[in-house]
XYZ file of N, CA and C in Angstrom:
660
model
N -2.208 26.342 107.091
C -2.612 27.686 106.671
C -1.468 28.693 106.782
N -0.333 28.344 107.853
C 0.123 29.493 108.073
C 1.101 29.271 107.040
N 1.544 28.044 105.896
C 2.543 27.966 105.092
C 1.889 28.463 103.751
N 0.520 28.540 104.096
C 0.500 29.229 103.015
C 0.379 30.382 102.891
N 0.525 31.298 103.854
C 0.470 32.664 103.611
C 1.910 33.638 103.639
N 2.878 32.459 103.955
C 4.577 32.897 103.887
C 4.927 32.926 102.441
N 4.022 31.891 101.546
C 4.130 31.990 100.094
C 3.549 32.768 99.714
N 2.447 33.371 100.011
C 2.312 34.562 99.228
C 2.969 35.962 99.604
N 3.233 35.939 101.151
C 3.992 36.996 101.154
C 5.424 37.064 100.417
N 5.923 36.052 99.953
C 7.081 35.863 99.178
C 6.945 36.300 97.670
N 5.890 35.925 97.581
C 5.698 36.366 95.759
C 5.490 37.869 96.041
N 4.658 38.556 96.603
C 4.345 40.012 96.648
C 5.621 40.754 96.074
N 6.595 40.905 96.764
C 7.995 41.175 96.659
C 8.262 41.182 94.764
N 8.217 40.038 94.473
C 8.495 39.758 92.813
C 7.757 40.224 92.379
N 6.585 41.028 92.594
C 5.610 41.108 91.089
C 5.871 42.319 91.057
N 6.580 43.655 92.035
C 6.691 44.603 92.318
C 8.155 45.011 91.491
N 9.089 44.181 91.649
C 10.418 44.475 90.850
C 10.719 45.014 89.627
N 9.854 44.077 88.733
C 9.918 44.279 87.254
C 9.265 45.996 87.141
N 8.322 45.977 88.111
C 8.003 47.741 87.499
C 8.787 48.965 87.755
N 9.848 48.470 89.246
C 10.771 49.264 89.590
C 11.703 49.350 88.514
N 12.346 48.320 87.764
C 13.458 48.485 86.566
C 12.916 48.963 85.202
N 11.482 49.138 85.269
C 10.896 49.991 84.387
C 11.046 51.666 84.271
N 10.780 51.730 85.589
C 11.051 53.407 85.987
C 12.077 53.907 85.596
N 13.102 52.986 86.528
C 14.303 53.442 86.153
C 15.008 53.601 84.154
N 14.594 53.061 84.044
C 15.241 53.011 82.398
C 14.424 53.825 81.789
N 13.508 54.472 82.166
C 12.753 55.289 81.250
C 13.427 56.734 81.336
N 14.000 57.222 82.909
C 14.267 58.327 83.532
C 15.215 58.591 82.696
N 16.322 57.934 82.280
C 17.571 58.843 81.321
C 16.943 58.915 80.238
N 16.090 57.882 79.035
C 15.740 58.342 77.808
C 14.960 59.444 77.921
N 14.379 59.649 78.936
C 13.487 61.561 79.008
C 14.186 62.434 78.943
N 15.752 62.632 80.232
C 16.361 63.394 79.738
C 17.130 63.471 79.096
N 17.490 62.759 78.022
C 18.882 62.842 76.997
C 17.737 63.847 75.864
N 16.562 64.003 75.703
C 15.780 64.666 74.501
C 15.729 66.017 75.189
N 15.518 65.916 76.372
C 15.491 67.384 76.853
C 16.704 68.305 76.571
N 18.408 67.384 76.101
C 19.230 68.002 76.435
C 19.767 69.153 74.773
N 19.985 69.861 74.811
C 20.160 70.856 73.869
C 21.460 71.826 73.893
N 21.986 71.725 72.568
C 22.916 72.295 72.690
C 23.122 74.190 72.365
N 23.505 75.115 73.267
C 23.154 76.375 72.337
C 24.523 76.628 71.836
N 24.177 77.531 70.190
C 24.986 77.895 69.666
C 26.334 78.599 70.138
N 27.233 78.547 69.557
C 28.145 78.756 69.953
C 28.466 80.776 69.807
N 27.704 81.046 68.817
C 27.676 82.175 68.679
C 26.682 82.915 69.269
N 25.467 82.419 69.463
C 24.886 82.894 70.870
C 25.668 83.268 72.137
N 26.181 82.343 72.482
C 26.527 82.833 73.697
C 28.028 83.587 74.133
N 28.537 83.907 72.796
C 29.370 85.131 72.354
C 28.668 86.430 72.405
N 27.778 86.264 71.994
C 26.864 87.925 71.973
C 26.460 88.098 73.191
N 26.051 87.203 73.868
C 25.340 87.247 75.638
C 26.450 87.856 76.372
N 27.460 86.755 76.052
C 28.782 87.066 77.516
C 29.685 88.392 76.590
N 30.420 88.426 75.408
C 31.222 89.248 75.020
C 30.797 90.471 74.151
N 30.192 89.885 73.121
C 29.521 91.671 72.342
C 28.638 92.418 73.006
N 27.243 91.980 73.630
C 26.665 93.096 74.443
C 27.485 93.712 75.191
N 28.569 93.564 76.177
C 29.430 94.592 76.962
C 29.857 95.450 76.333
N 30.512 95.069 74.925
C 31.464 95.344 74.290
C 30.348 96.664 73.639
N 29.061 96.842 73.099
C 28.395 97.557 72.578
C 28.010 98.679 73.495
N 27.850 98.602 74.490
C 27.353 99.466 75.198
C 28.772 99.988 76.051
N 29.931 100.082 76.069
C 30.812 100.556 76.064
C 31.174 101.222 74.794
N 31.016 100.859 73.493
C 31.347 101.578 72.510
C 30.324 103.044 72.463
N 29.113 102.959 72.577
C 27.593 103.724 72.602
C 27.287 104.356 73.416
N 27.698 103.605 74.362
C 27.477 104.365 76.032
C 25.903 104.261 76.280
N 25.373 102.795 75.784
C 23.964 102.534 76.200
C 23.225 102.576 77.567
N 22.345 102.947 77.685
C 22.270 103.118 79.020
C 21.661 101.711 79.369
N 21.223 100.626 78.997
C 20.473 99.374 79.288
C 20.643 98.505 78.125
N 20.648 97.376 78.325
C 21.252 96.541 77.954
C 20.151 95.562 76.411
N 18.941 96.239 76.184
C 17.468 96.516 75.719
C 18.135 97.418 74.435
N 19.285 98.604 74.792
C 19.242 99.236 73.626
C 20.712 98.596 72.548
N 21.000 97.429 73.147
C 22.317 96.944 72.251
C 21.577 96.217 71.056
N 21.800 96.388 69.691
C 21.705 95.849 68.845
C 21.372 94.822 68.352
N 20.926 93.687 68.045
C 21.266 92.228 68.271
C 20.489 91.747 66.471
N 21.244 90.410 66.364
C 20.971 89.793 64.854
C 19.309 89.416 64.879
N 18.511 89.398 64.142
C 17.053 89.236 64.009
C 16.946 88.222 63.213
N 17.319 88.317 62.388
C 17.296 86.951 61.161
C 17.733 86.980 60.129
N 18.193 86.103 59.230
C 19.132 85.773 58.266
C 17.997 84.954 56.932
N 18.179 86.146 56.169
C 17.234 85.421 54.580
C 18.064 85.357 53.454
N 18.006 84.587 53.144
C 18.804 83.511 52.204
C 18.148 83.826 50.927
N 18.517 84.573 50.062
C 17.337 84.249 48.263
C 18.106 84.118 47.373
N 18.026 83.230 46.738
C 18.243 82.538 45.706
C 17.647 82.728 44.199
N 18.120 83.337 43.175
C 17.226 83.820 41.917
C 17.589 82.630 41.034
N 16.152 82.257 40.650
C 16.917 80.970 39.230
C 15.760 81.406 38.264
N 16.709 82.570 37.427
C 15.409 82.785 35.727
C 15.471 81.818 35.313
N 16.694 80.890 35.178
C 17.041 79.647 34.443
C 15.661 78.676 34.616
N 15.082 78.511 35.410
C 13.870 78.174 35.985
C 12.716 77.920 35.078
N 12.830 79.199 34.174
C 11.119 79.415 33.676
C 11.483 78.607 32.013
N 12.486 78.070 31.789
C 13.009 77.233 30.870
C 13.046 75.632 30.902
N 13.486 75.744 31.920
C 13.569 73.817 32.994
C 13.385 73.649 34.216
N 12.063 73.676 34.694
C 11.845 73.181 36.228
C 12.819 72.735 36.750
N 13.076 71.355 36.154
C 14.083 71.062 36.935
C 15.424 71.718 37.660
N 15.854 72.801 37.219
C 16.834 73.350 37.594
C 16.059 73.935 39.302
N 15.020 74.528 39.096
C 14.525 74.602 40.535
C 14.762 73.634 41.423
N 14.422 72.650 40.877
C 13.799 71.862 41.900
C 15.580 71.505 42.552
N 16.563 71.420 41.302
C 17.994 71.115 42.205
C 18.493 72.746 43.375
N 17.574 73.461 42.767
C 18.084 74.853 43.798
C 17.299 74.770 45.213
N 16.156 74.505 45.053
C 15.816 73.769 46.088
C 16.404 73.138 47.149
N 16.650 71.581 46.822
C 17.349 70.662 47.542
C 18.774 71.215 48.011
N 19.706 72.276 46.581
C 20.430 72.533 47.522
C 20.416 73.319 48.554
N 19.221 74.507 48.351
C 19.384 75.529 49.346
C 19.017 74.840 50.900
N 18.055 73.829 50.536
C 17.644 73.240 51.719
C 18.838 72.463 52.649
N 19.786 71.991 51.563
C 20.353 71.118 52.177
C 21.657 72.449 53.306
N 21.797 73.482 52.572
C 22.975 74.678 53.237
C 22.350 74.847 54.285
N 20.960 75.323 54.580
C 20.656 75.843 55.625
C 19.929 74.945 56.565
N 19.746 73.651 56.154
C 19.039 72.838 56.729
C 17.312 73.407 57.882
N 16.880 73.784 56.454
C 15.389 74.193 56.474
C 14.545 74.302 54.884
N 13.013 73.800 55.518
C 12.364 73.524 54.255
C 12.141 75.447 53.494
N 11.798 75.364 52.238
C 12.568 76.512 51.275
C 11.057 76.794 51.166
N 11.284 78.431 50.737
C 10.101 78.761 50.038
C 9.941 79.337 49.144
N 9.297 78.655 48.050
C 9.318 78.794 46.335
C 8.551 79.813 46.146
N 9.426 81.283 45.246
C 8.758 82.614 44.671
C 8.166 82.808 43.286
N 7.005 82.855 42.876
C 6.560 82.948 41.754
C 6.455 83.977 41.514
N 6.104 83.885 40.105
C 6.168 85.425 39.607
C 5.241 86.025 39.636
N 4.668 87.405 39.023
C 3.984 88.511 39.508
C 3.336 88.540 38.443
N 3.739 88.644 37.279
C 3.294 89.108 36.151
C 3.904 88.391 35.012
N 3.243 89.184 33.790
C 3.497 88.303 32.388
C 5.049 89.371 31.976
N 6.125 88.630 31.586
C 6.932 89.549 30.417
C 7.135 88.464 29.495
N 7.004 89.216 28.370
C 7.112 88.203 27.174
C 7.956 88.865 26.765
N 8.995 89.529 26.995
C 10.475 89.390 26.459
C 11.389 88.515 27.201
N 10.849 88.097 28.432
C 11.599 87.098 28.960
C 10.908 85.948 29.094
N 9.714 85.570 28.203
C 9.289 83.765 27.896
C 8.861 83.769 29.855
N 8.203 85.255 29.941
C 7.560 84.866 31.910
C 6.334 84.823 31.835
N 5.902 83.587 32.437
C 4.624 83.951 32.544
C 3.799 84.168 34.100
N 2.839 84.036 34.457
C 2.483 84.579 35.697
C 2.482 82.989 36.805
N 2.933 83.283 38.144
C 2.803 81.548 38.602
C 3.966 80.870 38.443
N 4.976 81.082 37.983
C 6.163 80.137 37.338
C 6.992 80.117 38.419
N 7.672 79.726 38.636
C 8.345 79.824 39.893
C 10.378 79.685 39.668
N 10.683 80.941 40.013
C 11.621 81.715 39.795
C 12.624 82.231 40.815
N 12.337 81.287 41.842
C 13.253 81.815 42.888
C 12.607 81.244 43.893
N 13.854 81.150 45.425
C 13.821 80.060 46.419
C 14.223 81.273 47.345
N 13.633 80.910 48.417
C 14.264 81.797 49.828
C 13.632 80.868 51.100
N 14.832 81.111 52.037
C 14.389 80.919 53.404
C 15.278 81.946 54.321
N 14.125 81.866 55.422
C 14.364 83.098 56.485
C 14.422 82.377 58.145
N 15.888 82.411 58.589
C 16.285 81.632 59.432
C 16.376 82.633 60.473
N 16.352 82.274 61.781
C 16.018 83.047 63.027
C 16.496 82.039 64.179
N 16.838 82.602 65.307
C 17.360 81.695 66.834
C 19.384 80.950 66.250
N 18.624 79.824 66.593
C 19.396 78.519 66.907
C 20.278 78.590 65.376
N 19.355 78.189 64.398
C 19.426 77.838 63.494
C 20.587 79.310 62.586
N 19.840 80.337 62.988
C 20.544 81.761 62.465
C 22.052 81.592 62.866
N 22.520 81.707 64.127
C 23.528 81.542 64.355
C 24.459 80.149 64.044
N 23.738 79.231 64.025
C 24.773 78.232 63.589
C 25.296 78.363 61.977
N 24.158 78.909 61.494
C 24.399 79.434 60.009
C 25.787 80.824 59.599
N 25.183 81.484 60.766
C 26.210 82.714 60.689
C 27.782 82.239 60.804
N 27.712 81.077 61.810
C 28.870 81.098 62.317
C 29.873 79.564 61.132
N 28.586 78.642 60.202
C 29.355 78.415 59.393
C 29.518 79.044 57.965
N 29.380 80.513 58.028
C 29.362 80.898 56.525
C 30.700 81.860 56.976
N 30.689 82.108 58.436
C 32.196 83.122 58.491
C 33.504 82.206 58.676
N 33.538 80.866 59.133
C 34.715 80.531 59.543
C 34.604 79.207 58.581
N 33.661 78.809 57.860
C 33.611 77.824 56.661
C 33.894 78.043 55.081
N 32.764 78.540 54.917
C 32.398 79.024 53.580
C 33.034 80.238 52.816
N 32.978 81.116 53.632
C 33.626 82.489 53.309
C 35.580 81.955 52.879
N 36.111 81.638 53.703
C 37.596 81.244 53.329
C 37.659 80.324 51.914
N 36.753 79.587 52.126
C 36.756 79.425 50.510
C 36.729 79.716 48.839
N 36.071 81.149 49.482
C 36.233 81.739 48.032
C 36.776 82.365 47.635
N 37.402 82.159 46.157
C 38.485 82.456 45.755
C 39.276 83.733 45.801
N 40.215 83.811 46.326
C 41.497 85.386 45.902
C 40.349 86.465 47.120
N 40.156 85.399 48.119
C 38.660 86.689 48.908
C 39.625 87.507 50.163
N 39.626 88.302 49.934
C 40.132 90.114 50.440
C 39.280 90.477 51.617
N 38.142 89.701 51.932
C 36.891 90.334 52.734
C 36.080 91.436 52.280
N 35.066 91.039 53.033
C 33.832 92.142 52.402
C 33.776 93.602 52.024
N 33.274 93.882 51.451
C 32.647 95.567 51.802
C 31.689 96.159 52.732
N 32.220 97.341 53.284
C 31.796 97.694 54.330
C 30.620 99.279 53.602
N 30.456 98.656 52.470
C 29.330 99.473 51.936
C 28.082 98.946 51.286
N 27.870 97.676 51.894
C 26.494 97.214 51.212
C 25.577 97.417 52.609
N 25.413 98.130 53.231
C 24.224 98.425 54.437
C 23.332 99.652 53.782
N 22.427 98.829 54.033
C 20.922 99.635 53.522
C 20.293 100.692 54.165
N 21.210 101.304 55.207
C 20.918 102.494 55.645
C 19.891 102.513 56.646
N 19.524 100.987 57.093
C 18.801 100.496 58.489
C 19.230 99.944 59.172
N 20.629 99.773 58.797
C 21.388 98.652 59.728
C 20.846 97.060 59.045
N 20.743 97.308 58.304
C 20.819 95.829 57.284
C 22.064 95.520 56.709
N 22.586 94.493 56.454
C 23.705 93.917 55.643
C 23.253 92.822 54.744
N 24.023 93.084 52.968
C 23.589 91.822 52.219
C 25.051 91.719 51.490
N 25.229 90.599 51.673
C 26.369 90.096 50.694
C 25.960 88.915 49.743
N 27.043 88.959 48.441
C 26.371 88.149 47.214
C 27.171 87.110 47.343
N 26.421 85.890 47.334
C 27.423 84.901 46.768
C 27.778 84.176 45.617
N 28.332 83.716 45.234
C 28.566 83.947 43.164
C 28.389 82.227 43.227
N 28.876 81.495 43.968
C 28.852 79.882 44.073
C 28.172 79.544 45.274
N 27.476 78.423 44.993
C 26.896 77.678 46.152
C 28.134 76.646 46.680
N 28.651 76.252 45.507
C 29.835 75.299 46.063
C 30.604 75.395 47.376
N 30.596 76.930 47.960
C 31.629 77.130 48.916
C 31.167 76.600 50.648
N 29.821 76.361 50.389
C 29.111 75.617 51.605
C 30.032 73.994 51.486
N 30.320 73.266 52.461
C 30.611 72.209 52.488
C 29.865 71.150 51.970
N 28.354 71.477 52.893
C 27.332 70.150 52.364
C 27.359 70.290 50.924
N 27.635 70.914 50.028
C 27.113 70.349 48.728
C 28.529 69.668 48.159
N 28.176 69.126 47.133
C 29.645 68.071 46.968
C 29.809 68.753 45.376
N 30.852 69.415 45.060
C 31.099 70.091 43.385
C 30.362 69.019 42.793
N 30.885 67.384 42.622
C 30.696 66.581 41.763
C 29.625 66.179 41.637
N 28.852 66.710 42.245
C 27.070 66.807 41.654
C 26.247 67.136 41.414
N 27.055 68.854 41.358
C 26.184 69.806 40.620
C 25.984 70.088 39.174
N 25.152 70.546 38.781
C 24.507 70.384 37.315
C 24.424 71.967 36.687
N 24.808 72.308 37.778
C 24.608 74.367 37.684
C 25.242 74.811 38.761
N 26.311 75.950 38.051
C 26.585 76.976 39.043
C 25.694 77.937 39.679
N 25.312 78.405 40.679
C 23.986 79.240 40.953
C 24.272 80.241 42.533
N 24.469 81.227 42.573
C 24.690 82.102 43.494
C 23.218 82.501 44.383
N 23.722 83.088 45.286
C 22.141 84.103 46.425
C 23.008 85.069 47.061
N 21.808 85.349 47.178
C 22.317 86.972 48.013
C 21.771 87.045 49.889
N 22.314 86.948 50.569
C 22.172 86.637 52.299
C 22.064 88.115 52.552
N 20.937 88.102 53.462
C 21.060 89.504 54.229
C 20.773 88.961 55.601
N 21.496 89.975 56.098
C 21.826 90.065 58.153
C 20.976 91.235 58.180
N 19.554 90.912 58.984
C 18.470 91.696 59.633
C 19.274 92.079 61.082
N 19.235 93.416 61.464
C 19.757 93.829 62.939
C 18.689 94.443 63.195
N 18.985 94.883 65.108
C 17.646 95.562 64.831
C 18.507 97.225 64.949
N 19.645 96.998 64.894
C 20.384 98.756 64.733
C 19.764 99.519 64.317
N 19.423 101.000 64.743
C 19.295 101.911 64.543
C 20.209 102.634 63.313
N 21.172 102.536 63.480
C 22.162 103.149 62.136
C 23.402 101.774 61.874
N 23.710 102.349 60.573
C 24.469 101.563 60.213
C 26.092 101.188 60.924
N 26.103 102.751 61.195
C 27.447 102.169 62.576
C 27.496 101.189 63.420
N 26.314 101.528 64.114
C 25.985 100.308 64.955
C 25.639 98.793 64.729
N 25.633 98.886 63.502
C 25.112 97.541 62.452
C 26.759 96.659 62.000
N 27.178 97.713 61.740
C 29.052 97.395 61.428
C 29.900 96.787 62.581
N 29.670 97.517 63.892
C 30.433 97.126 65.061
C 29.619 95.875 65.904
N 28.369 95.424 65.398
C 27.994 94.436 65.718
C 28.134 92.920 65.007
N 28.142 92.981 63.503
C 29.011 91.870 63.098
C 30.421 92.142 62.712
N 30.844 93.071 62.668
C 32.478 92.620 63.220
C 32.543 92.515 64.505
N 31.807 92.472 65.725
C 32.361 91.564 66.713
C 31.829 90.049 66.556
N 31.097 89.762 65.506
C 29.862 88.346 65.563
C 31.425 87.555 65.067
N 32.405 88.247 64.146
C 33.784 87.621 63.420
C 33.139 87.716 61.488
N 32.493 89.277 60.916
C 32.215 88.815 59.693
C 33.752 89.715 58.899
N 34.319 88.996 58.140
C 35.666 89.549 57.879
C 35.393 90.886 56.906
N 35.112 92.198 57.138
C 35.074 93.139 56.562
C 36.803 93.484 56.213
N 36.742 93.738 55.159
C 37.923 94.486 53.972
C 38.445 95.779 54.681
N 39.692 95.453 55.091
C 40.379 96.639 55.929
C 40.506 98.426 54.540
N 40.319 99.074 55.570
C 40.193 100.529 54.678
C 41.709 100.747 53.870
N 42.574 100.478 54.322
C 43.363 100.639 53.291
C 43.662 99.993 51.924
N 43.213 98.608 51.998
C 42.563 97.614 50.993
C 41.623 97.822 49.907
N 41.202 98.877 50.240
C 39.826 99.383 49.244
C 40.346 100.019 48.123
């Protein structure tokens, strides 16, 4: 009797192992999903432009500095109400620049000098915010923007008098993800930078510290 109870205390031991090397291998695949990277331009505005704003303003709290809200992307294709298909490639590309699903604008009404009818769908937009905003911001200033042609930098007169900014873009080509050799249409949008600035001064000295290359005054 007593040899047989040294054998089972021997097995006890083994049946217990296999669940210990279970545990363990599960513990890193949990946290490698938890792990996240933040933008790089986020945490430029945290550590360097908020100081930098409320030294320019003389804010009294750190609540009244400025900050980016969101970035909308629209895209006009009349070409559209002629060949769907041309949508549907404005689509895929807009989706593919900003890497977010798009949202298709129909029209309002009938014009029958322009072959419109009501429902047709005439234009693409998406409206990017957080993570996504800034990684966008930060590849359209140090990517995209140098790409286009004989470019001088912006104007420091398209603010809408809320501290909004919109600049036009004439080519989609100048984004990387799209590849020239497979586009079927040239097709431009117009980007606006939502702040929550109070005036447009304050709207100006906040993306020229974000790095957006505004057109020096003697240049104009």
């Amino acid at each position: 009797m007593a040899e047989k109870k040294i054998k089972k205390s021997d097995k006890e031991p083994q049946k217990k192992e296999p669940q210990k090397k279970g545990t363990t291998k599960e513990a890193p695949a949990s946290q490698e999903k938890e792990i996240k990277i933040a933008p790089r331009l986020g945490e430029i505005y945290k550590k360097d432009i908020v100081p930098a704003l409320i030294k320019t303003f003389s804010y009294k709290s750190i609540m009244q500095a400025p900050k980016l809200d969101k970035i909308v992307v629209n895209m006009g294709v009349g070409a559209a109400v002629a060949d769907q298909k041309i949508m549907d490639e404005a689509v895929k590309e807009l989706e593919t620049i900003t890497g977010q699903k798009v949202s298709v604008r129909k029209s309002k009404k009938d014009i029958s000098n322009f072959k419109l009818r009501v429902n047709t769908n005439i234009g693409a937009m998406v409206t990017l915010r957080k993570e996504r905003m800034y990684e966008f911001l930060d590849r359209l200033i140090n990517v995209a923007l140098p790409r286009v042609r004989d470019f001088k930098g912006l104007s420091d007169k398209s603010f809408d008098g809320r501290g909004n900014y919109t600049l036009g873009v004439k080519e989609q080509i100048i984004f990387p993800e799209i590849n020239a050799d497979k586009i079927t249409r040239v097709m431009g949008m117009d980007i606006t930078l939502v702040t929550t600035a109070k005036t447009d001064n304050e709207s100006f000295e906040l993306l020229k510290a974000f790095g957006i290359p505004f057109r020096k005054k003697e240049d104009k």
